[in-house]
Amino acid sequence: MAKVHVTTTINGEPMEFLCEPSDTMLDALRGTLNLTGSKEGCASGDCGACSITLDDRLVCSCLMLAVESEGHEIRTIEGMAQGDKLHPLQQKFLEMAALQCGICTSGMLVASDALLKKNPDPSEEEVRFWLAGNLCRCTGYDKIVRAVMETAAEMRAQ
Amino acid sequence: MNLVTNNKWIGQRTIRPDGMDKVTGRAQFAADTTMPGMIWGKVLRSPHPHARIRSINTAKAEALPGVKAVVTSKDIVDFPIEKGAVMLGIQDMRWMCRNVMARDKALFPGHPVAAVAATTEAIAAEACKLIEVDYEVLPWSIEIDDALKPDAAILHEFNKFDGKPSNIAGRLEHKKGDIAEGFKKADVIIERTFTTRPVHQGYIEPHACLISVAPDGKTTIWSSSQGQFMVRAMTSMLTGIPQSDIRAIPAEIGGGFGGKTIVYLEPLATLLAKKSGRPVKMVMTREEVMRATGPTSGSKSTVKIGATKDGKITAAHGTFYLQAGAFPGSPIRGAAGCSFTPYDIPNLLSEGFDVCSNRSKVAAYRAPGAPIGAYAVECVLDEVAERLKMDPLDFRLKNAAREGTKAAHGPVFPRIGYVETVEAAKASPHYAAPLGDGQGKLRGRGVASGFWFNAGGESSAQVNITEDGNVVVTTGHPDIGGSRAGIANICAELLGIDYRRVSVIIGDTQTVGFSNLTGGSRVLFASSMVVTQSTEKIIQTLRERAAKIWEIDPEAVKWEDGAAHPVSPNAGQFEPLTLQQLAEKAPAMGGPIGAGVQLNTQGADGGFGTHVCDVEIDVDLGIARVIRYTAVQDVGRAIHPGYVEGQLQGGVAQGIGWALNEEYIYTKEGKVDNPGFLDYRMPVCSDLPMLDCIMVEIPNPKHPQGVKGVGEVPLVPVMAAVANAIYNALGKRFYALPMSPPKVLEVLEAPTQQAAE
Ligand code: FES
Ligand code: FES
């Protein structure tokens, strides 16, 4: 089958790539574009390890076709820090030990960032429900929820 | 003992050395790696729970364009059954060689039968479909009761119990006193039977590896596991390639919990790479992970406990049947050996039975076996305490094991911290708080305790001072949960420098000395011991070098705050020499500064914890929710409190999943019916409350920093604590896990108390 040519924007950079029509966005990111920060935990939309944003909307890249990124704007974990300056969420995850093995961390950060953009002052319950699509087997979520809430508070104070 | 006091870094919430890579997506896990010329491997798996393999024809698959190699059991080194056990750690290679690839029989659905390497993953998958396997389908059993029936299909004919072929592969017992006499003295005796279902470790990262074999046999393995040395040894044994030719490089590991302490893909990928001459990458799908790796055992346990009116336990008897899956080796030692250990019981018999059936071979899962045993024992204790009208924590205190108590599995306890965990739980704000109003929902509170052996074992470390005066520590065990942070704290503390000047690396098998698995709650205990000794050697060298420069005796030099100083003004007046200055002078002073230590570490103390759990039950829907949880544990010494708490919280979350929702469900064809995260329901963020931790610190006297293992105890008491809380809420007790909504409704609607089976 002939490959499809896709023109898109990833983390602010114009990008072109070829893919099979059946390739997922996660396949394209990891396999073709070598952006392996997004992880595959399930390939069925149940773990959130592959979370990215498509035009600022949080999506599971394993559930999206690569061709659907044509003309749109994709953001991944690799685009979260500004140069060598970490995003406040990244910094807070480090300070508050909100990661253990780290495999869920990219997805957690991308999802938390999407939450704070929508709702800069989420309640604990709102954080928990927003992150319910991101599985973490190591932390029991406690430290992750605290880190997100604390980042939100600091960002509001600025 | 050289316990570090007045600490600057030990006990601080420092930033982990590998943290930056992990929050930016740079960290390389096994599936993130590629190599030039790489091709893809895929596994063909048995659709049957039990079938004799008459023949395998791979001709069509080999002829498919793009296919580069096919392997079957013929390519894997055989460890014949008759020749007896060949052990590697706790694994018998006779089972390992049959688990990675079925030999004469397929023993569970998902059992590998052949593997293919091709230029793309899709071609490899296509080729698997072209392999013709002639199966003779055999009768099978999944559940313990079925496997023990007199007419049950026998998985391994050579396996004898009571002289007859049997699915019971082993029995172990711990005994103390005389239980018949003990029960005679009891005023209250309660005996109950409990069942649990298999649950998966549930690490988010599926198994993956990338392997290259050069024409001269030099093999490089890049994979995620709980031990690169285990990967090297098992791959060597199963492929015949000498260990010295295999370099196993530990990728970052995305969770393990015991489930990555054996190999699945590495031997297959190695053989495919050898045959094809190309590097081979293999990555499991989530479905493959669920069907063919882990889980831990399902179980059936009967526990009988007798006590006098004044609350002294006089006797206890536990019988624990655990599923091994397709090959012998369920964690009966954890179930029979740990579950009564928090208590001083004069007359005790604890028995474990290892039962084979047609499901995937079980793998370790956090304190393997212990949570299963503790669930049964701690529930019965709760009933005894209630019958005696005693507070359940007071009942535990009255019977608590202490220094000098002889445990049934052998040791006489040194100073242990069990009592302190019960007292701390009792004094916690949680235990004192009223349950509050559930607004129509029923609330209850439960407690439970748990024990895990903890382990030491072989560890190696190398500490090198860089030319610019910083530090590189190399250890040999994968960092799953933040152990690098603990090592950095300790090394910086000893050297008296900023922790950011210490970089901690996990060495590959050819660059650091042998180190055993990341498992058994052993890593920080063992690795900090070898790192401490290496760092002390370095400090000795630094003092000698300063002494030489000052032309005084090395004994007259002390190391403090990252620099050499004269011990006192009597020793002379010299400006301190910093680590940096001494590193810069190294070439002229005898050369590079570094030290390595290898040890078989001893003196790991057992770990104890006591948990308090509040639940709220929606009686219309049958949904039980944990609304408050406090985990108390004697952690010895919290080298990095953030990651110690994380271990506690993570274990509790897993236990809540095990208690309330997680289970393997089977179809009537004997296949796993819920092999994905949608139907195998692990706790998500909105299922849980914040999880409180109380760390009791009773330093381990046999460890330079007082460390005790912490990673496993947190899972041990959880199911019992949740079950006891649910009983407290409903007045009805569950004798089976998980306590999922349909089962809760069933119990609520059942007329009698014991109908929960
Ligand atoms: S990999 Fe996409 S949600 Fe799990
Ligand atoms: S940190 Fe391991 S899965 Fe979240």
GROMACS .gro file of C-alpha atoms in nm, chain B residues 23 81 86 252 288 302 333 370 468 514 590 598:
model
   12
  181VAL     CA    1   0.996   1.436   3.327
  239ILE     CA    2   1.308  -3.315   3.370
  244VAL     CA    3   1.898  -2.671   3.778
  410GLU     CA    4   1.496   0.215   3.243
  446GLU     CA    5   0.028  -1.078   2.573
  460THR     CA    6  -0.812  -2.214   5.582
  491ARG     CA    7   0.692  -1.964   5.153
  528ALA     CA    8   0.243  -1.283   5.207
  626ASP     CA    9   3.695   1.779   3.823
  672PHE     CA   10   2.751  -0.916   3.993
  748GLY     CA   11   4.918   0.815   4.272
  756GLN     CA   12   3.140  -0.651   4.624
   0.00000   0.00000   0.00000
